[in-house]
Amino acid sequence: MSEKKDLIKEAIKRRQGGGKSPSKTSETGGQSGLNFYSGDVSSLKVQPNTVLIISLVYLGIVVLLHIFSKLRSGGAETPTEGQ
């Protein structure tokens, strides 16, 4: 009966990460994914708020262009049903 309890405790430790193998840490050099990609990179860094504002401005410009094109053509692109 105590052997079953020991086996259950061992399985719980492995499931919770208590029994990590040393080979996993040596493969990545002890760095997690976040630490690996957080280094200095020479690319453009843009915050999420900036992307949101730029996309909303772009969407507004597209809507305005559609409105101006309807006003310029006089709205005569669609024929009326009675004719």
mmCIF file of N, CA, C and O in Angstrom:
data_model
loop_
_atom_site.group_PDB
_atom_site.id
_atom_site.type_symbol
_atom_site.label_atom_id
_atom_site.label_comp_id
_atom_site.label_asym_id
_atom_site.label_seq_id
_atom_site.Cartn_x
_atom_site.Cartn_y
_atom_site.Cartn_z
ATOM 1 N N MET A 1 0.836 -1.199 0.000
ATOM 2 C CA MET A 1 0.000 0.000 0.000
ATOM 3 C C MET A 1 0.874 1.255 0.000
ATOM 4 O O MET A 1 0.561 2.213 -0.671
ATOM 5 N N SER A 2 1.983 1.242 0.751
ATOM 6 C CA SER A 2 2.848 2.410 0.791
ATOM 7 C C SER A 2 3.590 2.594 -0.536
ATOM 8 O O SER A 2 3.967 3.696 -0.889
ATOM 9 N N GLU A 3 3.805 1.478 -1.272
ATOM 10 C CA GLU A 3 4.452 1.593 -2.576
ATOM 11 C C GLU A 3 3.568 2.357 -3.555
ATOM 12 O O GLU A 3 4.058 3.163 -4.342
ATOM 13 N N LYS A 4 2.263 2.099 -3.485
ATOM 14 C CA LYS A 4 1.333 2.823 -4.356
ATOM 15 C C LYS A 4 1.342 4.311 -4.041
ATOM 16 O O LYS A 4 1.334 5.147 -4.939
ATOM 17 N N LYS A 5 1.375 4.636 -2.761
ATOM 18 C CA LYS A 5 1.412 6.041 -2.357
ATOM 19 C C LYS A 5 2.687 6.712 -2.852
ATOM 20 O O LYS A 5 2.663 7.849 -3.314
ATOM 21 N N ASP A 6 3.803 6.008 -2.762
ATOM 22 C CA ASP A 6 5.067 6.562 -3.237
ATOM 23 C C ASP A 6 5.037 6.793 -4.747
ATOM 24 O O ASP A 6 5.515 7.813 -5.246
ATOM 25 N N LEU A 7 4.455 5.825 -5.466
ATOM 26 C CA LEU A 7 4.355 5.970 -6.914
ATOM 27 C C LEU A 7 3.454 7.143 -7.288
ATOM 28 O O LEU A 7 3.745 7.906 -8.218
ATOM 29 N N ILE A 8 2.369 7.315 -6.544
ATOM 30 C CA ILE A 8 1.445 8.425 -6.811
ATOM 31 C C ILE A 8 2.130 9.756 -6.525
ATOM 32 O O ILE A 8 2.028 10.706 -7.304
ATOM 33 N N LYS A 9 2.853 9.839 -5.420
ATOM 34 C CA LYS A 9 3.569 11.068 -5.088
ATOM 35 C C LYS A 9 4.624 11.397 -6.145
ATOM 36 O O LYS A 9 4.802 12.550 -6.526
ATOM 37 N N GLU A 10 5.323 10.373 -6.647
ATOM 38 C CA GLU A 10 6.326 10.578 -7.690
ATOM 39 C C GLU A 10 5.678 11.100 -8.976
ATOM 40 O O GLU A 10 6.189 12.010 -9.627
ATOM 41 N N ALA A 11 4.533 10.516 -9.337
ATOM 42 C CA ALA A 11 3.835 10.947 -10.551
ATOM 43 C C ALA A 11 3.350 12.385 -10.411
ATOM 44 O O ALA A 11 3.418 13.172 -11.364
ATOM 45 N N ILE A 12 2.879 12.748 -9.237
ATOM 46 C CA ILE A 12 2.414 14.130 -9.001
ATOM 47 C C ILE A 12 3.589 15.095 -9.100
ATOM 48 O O ILE A 12 3.485 16.160 -9.695
ATOM 49 N N LYS A 13 4.743 14.721 -8.544
ATOM 50 C CA LYS A 13 5.922 15.587 -8.632
ATOM 51 C C LYS A 13 6.341 15.788 -10.078
ATOM 52 O O LYS A 13 6.682 16.888 -10.495
ATOM 53 N N ARG A 14 6.320 14.712 -10.867
ATOM 54 C CA ARG A 14 6.698 14.833 -12.285
ATOM 55 C C ARG A 14 5.714 15.703 -13.037
ATOM 56 O O ARG A 14 6.082 16.497 -13.882
ATOM 57 N N ARG A 15 4.439 15.562 -12.722
ATOM 58 C CA ARG A 15 3.410 16.334 -13.415
ATOM 59 C C ARG A 15 3.508 17.823 -13.071
ATOM 60 O O ARG A 15 3.261 18.685 -13.899
ATOM 61 N N GLN A 16 3.869 18.133 -11.834
ATOM 62 C CA GLN A 16 3.963 19.524 -11.398
ATOM 63 C C GLN A 16 5.301 20.145 -11.752
ATOM 64 O O GLN A 16 5.521 21.321 -11.513
ATOM 65 N N GLY A 17 6.201 19.394 -12.326
ATOM 66 C CA GLY A 17 7.494 19.945 -12.719
ATOM 67 C C GLY A 17 8.566 19.757 -11.676
ATOM 68 O O GLY A 17 9.639 20.313 -11.801
ATOM 69 N N GLY A 18 8.301 18.989 -10.664
ATOM 70 C CA GLY A 18 9.303 18.772 -9.629
ATOM 71 C C GLY A 18 10.409 17.838 -10.070
ATOM 72 O O GLY A 18 11.503 17.867 -9.560
ATOM 73 N N GLY A 19 10.121 17.007 -11.059
ATOM 74 C CA GLY A 19 11.113 16.039 -11.522
ATOM 75 C C GLY A 19 11.666 16.401 -12.875
ATOM 76 O O GLY A 19 11.728 15.565 -13.761
ATOM 77 N N LYS A 20 12.069 17.641 -13.070
ATOM 78 C CA LYS A 20 12.619 18.062 -14.361
ATOM 79 C C LYS A 20 13.952 17.376 -14.603
ATOM 80 O O LYS A 20 14.769 17.250 -13.711
ATOM 81 N N SER A 21 14.151 16.997 -15.830
ATOM 82 C CA SER A 21 15.415 16.365 -16.170
ATOM 83 C C SER A 21 16.452 17.438 -16.479
ATOM 84 O O SER A 21 16.127 18.491 -17.015
ATOM 85 N N PRO A 22 17.710 17.182 -16.174
ATOM 86 C CA PRO A 22 18.750 18.180 -16.428
ATOM 87 C C PRO A 22 19.002 18.396 -17.918
ATOM 88 O O PRO A 22 19.570 19.385 -18.315
ATOM 89 N N SER A 23 18.573 17.463 -18.779
ATOM 90 C CA SER A 23 18.837 17.621 -20.209
ATOM 91 C C SER A 23 18.017 18.766 -20.805
ATOM 92 O O SER A 23 18.446 19.394 -21.762
ATOM 93 N N LYS A 24 16.850 19.055 -20.258
ATOM 94 C CA LYS A 24 16.027 20.147 -20.783
ATOM 95 C C LYS A 24 16.685 21.508 -20.562
ATOM 96 O O LYS A 24 16.627 22.364 -21.412
ATOM 97 N N THR A 25 17.305 21.696 -19.417
ATOM 98 C CA THR A 25 17.929 22.985 -19.144
ATOM 99 C C THR A 25 19.231 23.133 -19.918
ATOM 100 O O THR A 25 19.609 24.234 -20.269
ATOM 101 N N SER A 26 19.907 22.032 -20.212
ATOM 102 C CA SER A 26 21.174 22.145 -20.929
ATOM 103 C C SER A 26 20.946 22.394 -22.418
ATOM 104 O O SER A 26 21.804 22.935 -23.085
ATOM 105 N N GLU A 27 19.791 21.982 -22.974
ATOM 106 C CA GLU A 27 19.519 22.192 -24.392
ATOM 107 C C GLU A 27 19.392 23.677 -24.715
ATOM 108 O O GLU A 27 19.874 24.142 -25.734
ATOM 109 N N THR A 28 18.708 24.435 -23.859
ATOM 110 C CA THR A 28 18.479 25.857 -24.129
ATOM 111 C C THR A 28 19.498 26.733 -23.413
ATOM 112 O O THR A 28 19.398 27.944 -23.487
ATOM 113 N N GLY A 29 20.417 26.141 -22.731
ATOM 114 C CA GLY A 29 21.423 26.930 -22.017
ATOM 115 C C GLY A 29 20.859 27.573 -20.768
ATOM 116 O O GLY A 29 21.394 28.560 -20.289
ATOM 117 N N GLY A 30 19.751 27.042 -20.221
ATOM 118 C CA GLY A 30 19.171 27.591 -19.009
ATOM 119 C C GLY A 30 18.307 28.816 -19.254
ATOM 120 O O GLY A 30 17.921 29.483 -18.323
ATOM 121 N N GLN A 31 18.011 29.137 -20.499
ATOM 122 C CA GLN A 31 17.198 30.307 -20.800
ATOM 123 C C GLN A 31 15.791 29.869 -21.191
ATOM 124 O O GLN A 31 15.613 28.878 -21.882
ATOM 125 N N SER A 32 14.821 30.629 -20.749
ATOM 126 C CA SER A 32 13.461 30.355 -21.176
ATOM 127 C C SER A 32 13.206 31.051 -22.500
ATOM 128 O O SER A 32 14.027 31.812 -22.990
ATOM 129 N N GLY A 33 12.037 30.804 -23.104
ATOM 130 C CA GLY A 33 11.705 31.426 -24.377
ATOM 131 C C GLY A 33 11.631 32.932 -24.284
ATOM 132 O O GLY A 33 12.029 33.640 -25.196
ATOM 133 N N LEU A 34 11.152 33.452 -23.163
ATOM 134 C CA LEU A 34 11.050 34.899 -23.007
ATOM 135 C C LEU A 34 12.423 35.548 -22.938
ATOM 136 O O LEU A 34 12.654 36.597 -23.527
ATOM 137 N N ASN A 35 13.324 34.935 -22.240
ATOM 138 C CA ASN A 35 14.670 35.495 -22.130
ATOM 139 C C ASN A 35 15.420 35.393 -23.455
ATOM 140 O O ASN A 35 16.237 36.228 -23.766
ATOM 141 N N PHE A 36 15.131 34.370 -24.235
ATOM 142 C CA PHE A 36 15.824 34.187 -25.500
ATOM 143 C C PHE A 36 15.465 35.279 -26.498
ATOM 144 O O PHE A 36 16.307 35.757 -27.223
ATOM 145 N N TYR A 37 14.201 35.705 -26.525
ATOM 146 C CA TYR A 37 13.745 36.690 -27.488
ATOM 147 C C TYR A 37 13.739 38.119 -26.957
ATOM 148 O O TYR A 37 13.321 39.016 -27.646
ATOM 149 N N SER A 38 14.174 38.352 -25.743
ATOM 150 C CA SER A 38 14.128 39.702 -25.184
ATOM 151 C C SER A 38 15.430 40.469 -25.372
ATOM 152 O O SER A 38 15.587 41.552 -24.837
ATOM 153 N N GLY A 39 16.349 39.939 -26.136
ATOM 154 C CA GLY A 39 17.632 40.610 -26.350
ATOM 155 C C GLY A 39 17.488 41.814 -27.261
ATOM 156 O O GLY A 39 16.441 42.088 -27.846
ATOM 157 N N ASP A 40 18.567 42.572 -27.381
ATOM 158 C CA ASP A 40 18.562 43.746 -28.248
ATOM 159 C C ASP A 40 18.550 43.309 -29.702
ATOM 160 O O ASP A 40 19.401 42.548 -30.143
ATOM 161 N N VAL A 41 17.583 43.818 -30.422
ATOM 162 C CA VAL A 41 17.439 43.498 -31.832
ATOM 163 C C VAL A 41 17.417 44.812 -32.592
ATOM 164 O O VAL A 41 16.892 45.813 -32.119
ATOM 165 N N SER A 42 17.965 44.820 -33.789
ATOM 166 C CA SER A 42 18.049 46.055 -34.551
ATOM 167 C C SER A 42 16.799 46.302 -35.390
ATOM 168 O O SER A 42 16.855 46.990 -36.390
ATOM 169 N N SER A 43 15.672 45.725 -35.017
ATOM 170 C CA SER A 43 14.437 45.917 -35.772
ATOM 171 C C SER A 43 13.596 47.022 -35.137
ATOM 172 O O SER A 43 13.901 47.537 -34.072
ATOM 173 N N LEU A 44 12.531 47.384 -35.811
ATOM 174 C CA LEU A 44 11.632 48.438 -35.351
ATOM 175 C C LEU A 44 10.759 47.904 -34.222
ATOM 176 O O LEU A 44 10.115 46.863 -34.373
ATOM 177 N N LYS A 45 10.731 48.599 -33.104
ATOM 178 C CA LYS A 45 9.897 48.191 -31.976
ATOM 179 C C LYS A 45 8.711 49.138 -31.887
ATOM 180 O O LYS A 45 8.876 50.347 -31.766
ATOM 181 N N VAL A 46 7.503 48.584 -31.962
ATOM 182 C CA VAL A 46 6.282 49.378 -31.935
ATOM 183 C C VAL A 46 5.394 48.834 -30.826
ATOM 184 O O VAL A 46 5.200 47.628 -30.718
ATOM 185 N N GLN A 47 4.854 49.734 -30.036
ATOM 186 C CA GLN A 47 3.969 49.332 -28.950
ATOM 187 C C GLN A 47 2.591 48.992 -29.499
ATOM 188 O O GLN A 47 2.192 49.496 -30.553
ATOM 189 N N PRO A 48 1.831 48.161 -28.800
ATOM 190 C CA PRO A 48 0.489 47.776 -29.275
ATOM 191 C C PRO A 48 -0.455 48.967 -29.430
ATOM 192 O O PRO A 48 -1.281 48.985 -30.353
ATOM 193 N N ASN A 49 -0.357 49.968 -28.561
ATOM 194 C CA ASN A 49 -1.231 51.141 -28.684
ATOM 195 C C ASN A 49 -0.958 51.894 -29.980
ATOM 196 O O ASN A 49 -1.880 52.390 -30.630
ATOM 197 N N THR A 50 0.301 51.972 -30.375
ATOM 198 C CA THR A 50 0.655 52.645 -31.617
ATOM 199 C C THR A 50 0.072 51.910 -32.813
ATOM 200 O O THR A 50 -0.452 52.526 -33.746
ATOM 201 N N VAL A 51 0.132 50.600 -32.800
ATOM 202 C CA VAL A 51 -0.438 49.801 -33.890
ATOM 203 C C VAL A 51 -1.941 50.003 -33.957
ATOM 204 O O VAL A 51 -2.517 50.148 -35.045
ATOM 205 N N LEU A 52 -2.604 50.056 -32.815
ATOM 206 C CA LEU A 52 -4.050 50.264 -32.783
ATOM 207 C C LEU A 52 -4.413 51.627 -33.356
ATOM 208 O O LEU A 52 -5.340 51.738 -34.175
ATOM 209 N N ILE A 53 -3.698 52.655 -32.976
ATOM 210 C CA ILE A 53 -3.988 54.005 -33.472
ATOM 211 C C ILE A 53 -3.750 54.093 -34.977
ATOM 212 O O ILE A 53 -4.572 54.642 -35.718
ATOM 213 N N ILE A 54 -2.656 53.526 -35.458
ATOM 214 C CA ILE A 54 -2.360 53.564 -36.889
ATOM 215 C C ILE A 54 -3.432 52.818 -37.679
ATOM 216 O O ILE A 54 -3.881 53.275 -38.738
ATOM 217 N N SER A 55 -3.878 51.672 -37.182
ATOM 218 C CA SER A 55 -4.901 50.914 -37.898
ATOM 219 C C SER A 55 -6.242 51.646 -37.908
ATOM 220 O O SER A 55 -6.965 51.620 -38.911
ATOM 221 N N LEU A 56 -6.585 52.332 -36.816
ATOM 222 C CA LEU A 56 -7.833 53.100 -36.794
ATOM 223 C C LEU A 56 -7.775 54.300 -37.734
ATOM 224 O O LEU A 56 -8.762 54.620 -38.402
ATOM 225 N N VAL A 57 -6.623 54.947 -37.804
ATOM 226 C CA VAL A 57 -6.463 56.066 -38.740
ATOM 227 C C VAL A 57 -6.585 55.560 -40.175
ATOM 228 O O VAL A 57 -7.257 56.174 -41.015
ATOM 229 N N TYR A 58 -5.972 54.438 -40.490
ATOM 230 C CA TYR A 58 -6.062 53.854 -41.827
ATOM 231 C C TYR A 58 -7.508 53.511 -42.167
ATOM 232 O O TYR A 58 -7.984 53.795 -43.267
ATOM 233 N N LEU A 59 -8.214 52.912 -41.218
ATOM 234 C CA LEU A 59 -9.620 52.572 -41.431
ATOM 235 C C LEU A 59 -10.452 53.831 -41.676
ATOM 236 O O LEU A 59 -11.317 53.859 -42.568
ATOM 237 N N GLY A 60 -10.194 54.899 -40.935
ATOM 238 C CA GLY A 60 -10.909 56.156 -41.125
ATOM 239 C C GLY A 60 -10.645 56.756 -42.498
ATOM 240 O O GLY A 60 -11.566 57.268 -43.152
ATOM 241 N N ILE A 61 -9.408 56.698 -42.964
ATOM 242 C CA ILE A 61 -9.075 57.222 -44.291
ATOM 243 C C ILE A 61 -9.815 56.434 -45.371
ATOM 244 O O ILE A 61 -10.353 57.019 -46.323
ATOM 245 N N VAL A 62 -9.868 55.113 -45.245
ATOM 246 C CA VAL A 62 -10.569 54.289 -46.239
ATOM 247 C C VAL A 62 -12.055 54.632 -46.259
ATOM 248 O O VAL A 62 -12.659 54.773 -47.335
ATOM 249 N N VAL A 63 -12.667 54.796 -45.096
ATOM 250 C CA VAL A 63 -14.088 55.148 -45.035
ATOM 251 C C VAL A 63 -14.327 56.519 -45.661
ATOM 252 O O VAL A 63 -15.280 56.710 -46.433
ATOM 253 N N LEU A 64 -13.467 57.492 -45.367
ATOM 254 C CA LEU A 64 -13.609 58.823 -45.956
ATOM 255 C C LEU A 64 -13.460 58.783 -47.479
ATOM 256 O O LEU A 64 -14.199 59.455 -48.205
ATOM 257 N N LEU A 65 -12.540 58.002 -47.977
ATOM 258 C CA LEU A 65 -12.375 57.885 -49.422
ATOM 259 C C LEU A 65 -13.615 57.272 -50.073
ATOM 260 O O LEU A 65 -14.023 57.682 -51.166
ATOM 261 N N HIS A 66 -14.233 56.312 -49.426
ATOM 262 C CA HIS A 66 -15.476 55.732 -49.954
ATOM 263 C C HIS A 66 -16.597 56.777 -49.975
ATOM 264 O O HIS A 66 -17.354 56.866 -50.943
ATOM 265 N N ILE A 67 -16.683 57.547 -48.920
ATOM 266 C CA ILE A 67 -17.720 58.591 -48.856
ATOM 267 C C ILE A 67 -17.473 59.642 -49.942
ATOM 268 O O ILE A 67 -18.401 60.038 -50.657
ATOM 269 N N PHE A 68 -16.235 60.084 -50.096
ATOM 270 C CA PHE A 68 -15.920 61.086 -51.124
ATOM 271 C C PHE A 68 -16.184 60.554 -52.531
ATOM 272 O O PHE A 68 -16.638 61.293 -53.413
ATOM 273 N N SER A 69 -15.920 59.278 -52.757
ATOM 274 C CA SER A 69 -16.176 58.726 -54.093
ATOM 275 C C SER A 69 -17.666 58.669 -54.387
ATOM 276 O O SER A 69 -18.096 58.881 -55.520
ATOM 277 N N LYS A 70 -18.483 58.394 -53.380
ATOM 278 C CA LYS A 70 -19.940 58.404 -53.571
ATOM 279 C C LYS A 70 -20.427 59.823 -53.847
ATOM 280 O O LYS A 70 -21.294 60.039 -54.693
ATOM 281 N N LEU A 71 -19.907 60.799 -53.124
ATOM 282 C CA LEU A 71 -20.330 62.187 -53.335
ATOM 283 C C LEU A 71 -19.890 62.704 -54.706
ATOM 284 O O LEU A 71 -20.609 63.452 -55.356
ATOM 285 N N ARG A 72 -18.719 62.307 -55.140
ATOM 286 C CA ARG A 72 -18.188 62.778 -56.416
ATOM 287 C C ARG A 72 -18.981 62.220 -57.592
ATOM 288 O O ARG A 72 -19.219 62.905 -58.582
ATOM 289 N N SER A 73 -19.368 60.941 -57.488
ATOM 290 C CA SER A 73 -20.123 60.343 -58.583
ATOM 291 C C SER A 73 -21.604 60.693 -58.510
ATOM 292 O O SER A 73 -22.351 60.383 -59.421
ATOM 293 N N GLY A 74 -22.045 61.301 -57.459
ATOM 294 C CA GLY A 74 -23.454 61.693 -57.320
ATOM 295 C C GLY A 74 -24.337 60.548 -56.867
ATOM 296 O O GLY A 74 -25.551 60.659 -56.853
ATOM 297 N N GLY A 75 -23.764 59.454 -56.524
ATOM 298 C CA GLY A 75 -24.558 58.331 -56.044
ATOM 299 C C GLY A 75 -25.339 57.653 -57.158
ATOM 300 O O GLY A 75 -26.285 56.929 -56.916
ATOM 301 N N ALA A 76 -24.981 57.869 -58.435
ATOM 302 C CA ALA A 76 -25.726 57.322 -59.571
ATOM 303 C C ALA A 76 -25.211 55.950 -59.999
ATOM 304 O O ALA A 76 -25.560 55.478 -61.071
ATOM 305 N N GLU A 77 -24.422 55.312 -59.169
ATOM 306 C CA GLU A 77 -23.874 54.017 -59.545
ATOM 307 C C GLU A 77 -24.928 52.922 -59.498
ATOM 308 O O GLU A 77 -24.877 51.979 -60.273
ATOM 309 N N THR A 78 -25.904 53.041 -58.611
ATOM 310 C CA THR A 78 -26.915 52.001 -58.502
ATOM 311 C C THR A 78 -28.198 52.503 -59.160
ATOM 312 O O THR A 78 -28.709 53.580 -58.837
ATOM 313 N N PRO A 79 -28.781 51.736 -60.094
ATOM 314 C CA PRO A 79 -30.027 52.175 -60.735
ATOM 315 C C PRO A 79 -31.205 52.019 -59.778
ATOM 316 O O PRO A 79 -31.200 51.203 -58.879
ATOM 317 N N THR A 80 -32.236 52.855 -60.011
ATOM 318 C CA THR A 80 -33.438 52.779 -59.169
ATOM 319 C C THR A 80 -34.297 51.616 -59.627
ATOM 320 O O THR A 80 -34.207 51.141 -60.772
ATOM 321 N N GLU A 81 -35.175 51.111 -58.769
ATOM 322 C CA GLU A 81 -35.964 49.923 -59.080
ATOM 323 C C GLU A 81 -37.103 50.203 -60.069
ATOM 324 O O GLU A 81 -37.544 49.324 -60.773
ATOM 325 N N GLY A 82 -37.586 51.434 -60.135
ATOM 326 C CA GLY A 82 -38.735 51.744 -60.988
ATOM 327 C C GLY A 82 -38.396 51.872 -62.449
ATOM 328 O O GLY A 82 -39.272 51.881 -63.306
ATOM 329 N N GLN A 83 -37.183 51.887 -62.834
ATOM 330 C CA GLN A 83 -36.828 52.113 -64.243
ATOM 331 C C GLN A 83 -36.415 50.865 -64.946
ATOM 332 O O GLN A 83 -35.739 50.028 -64.663
#
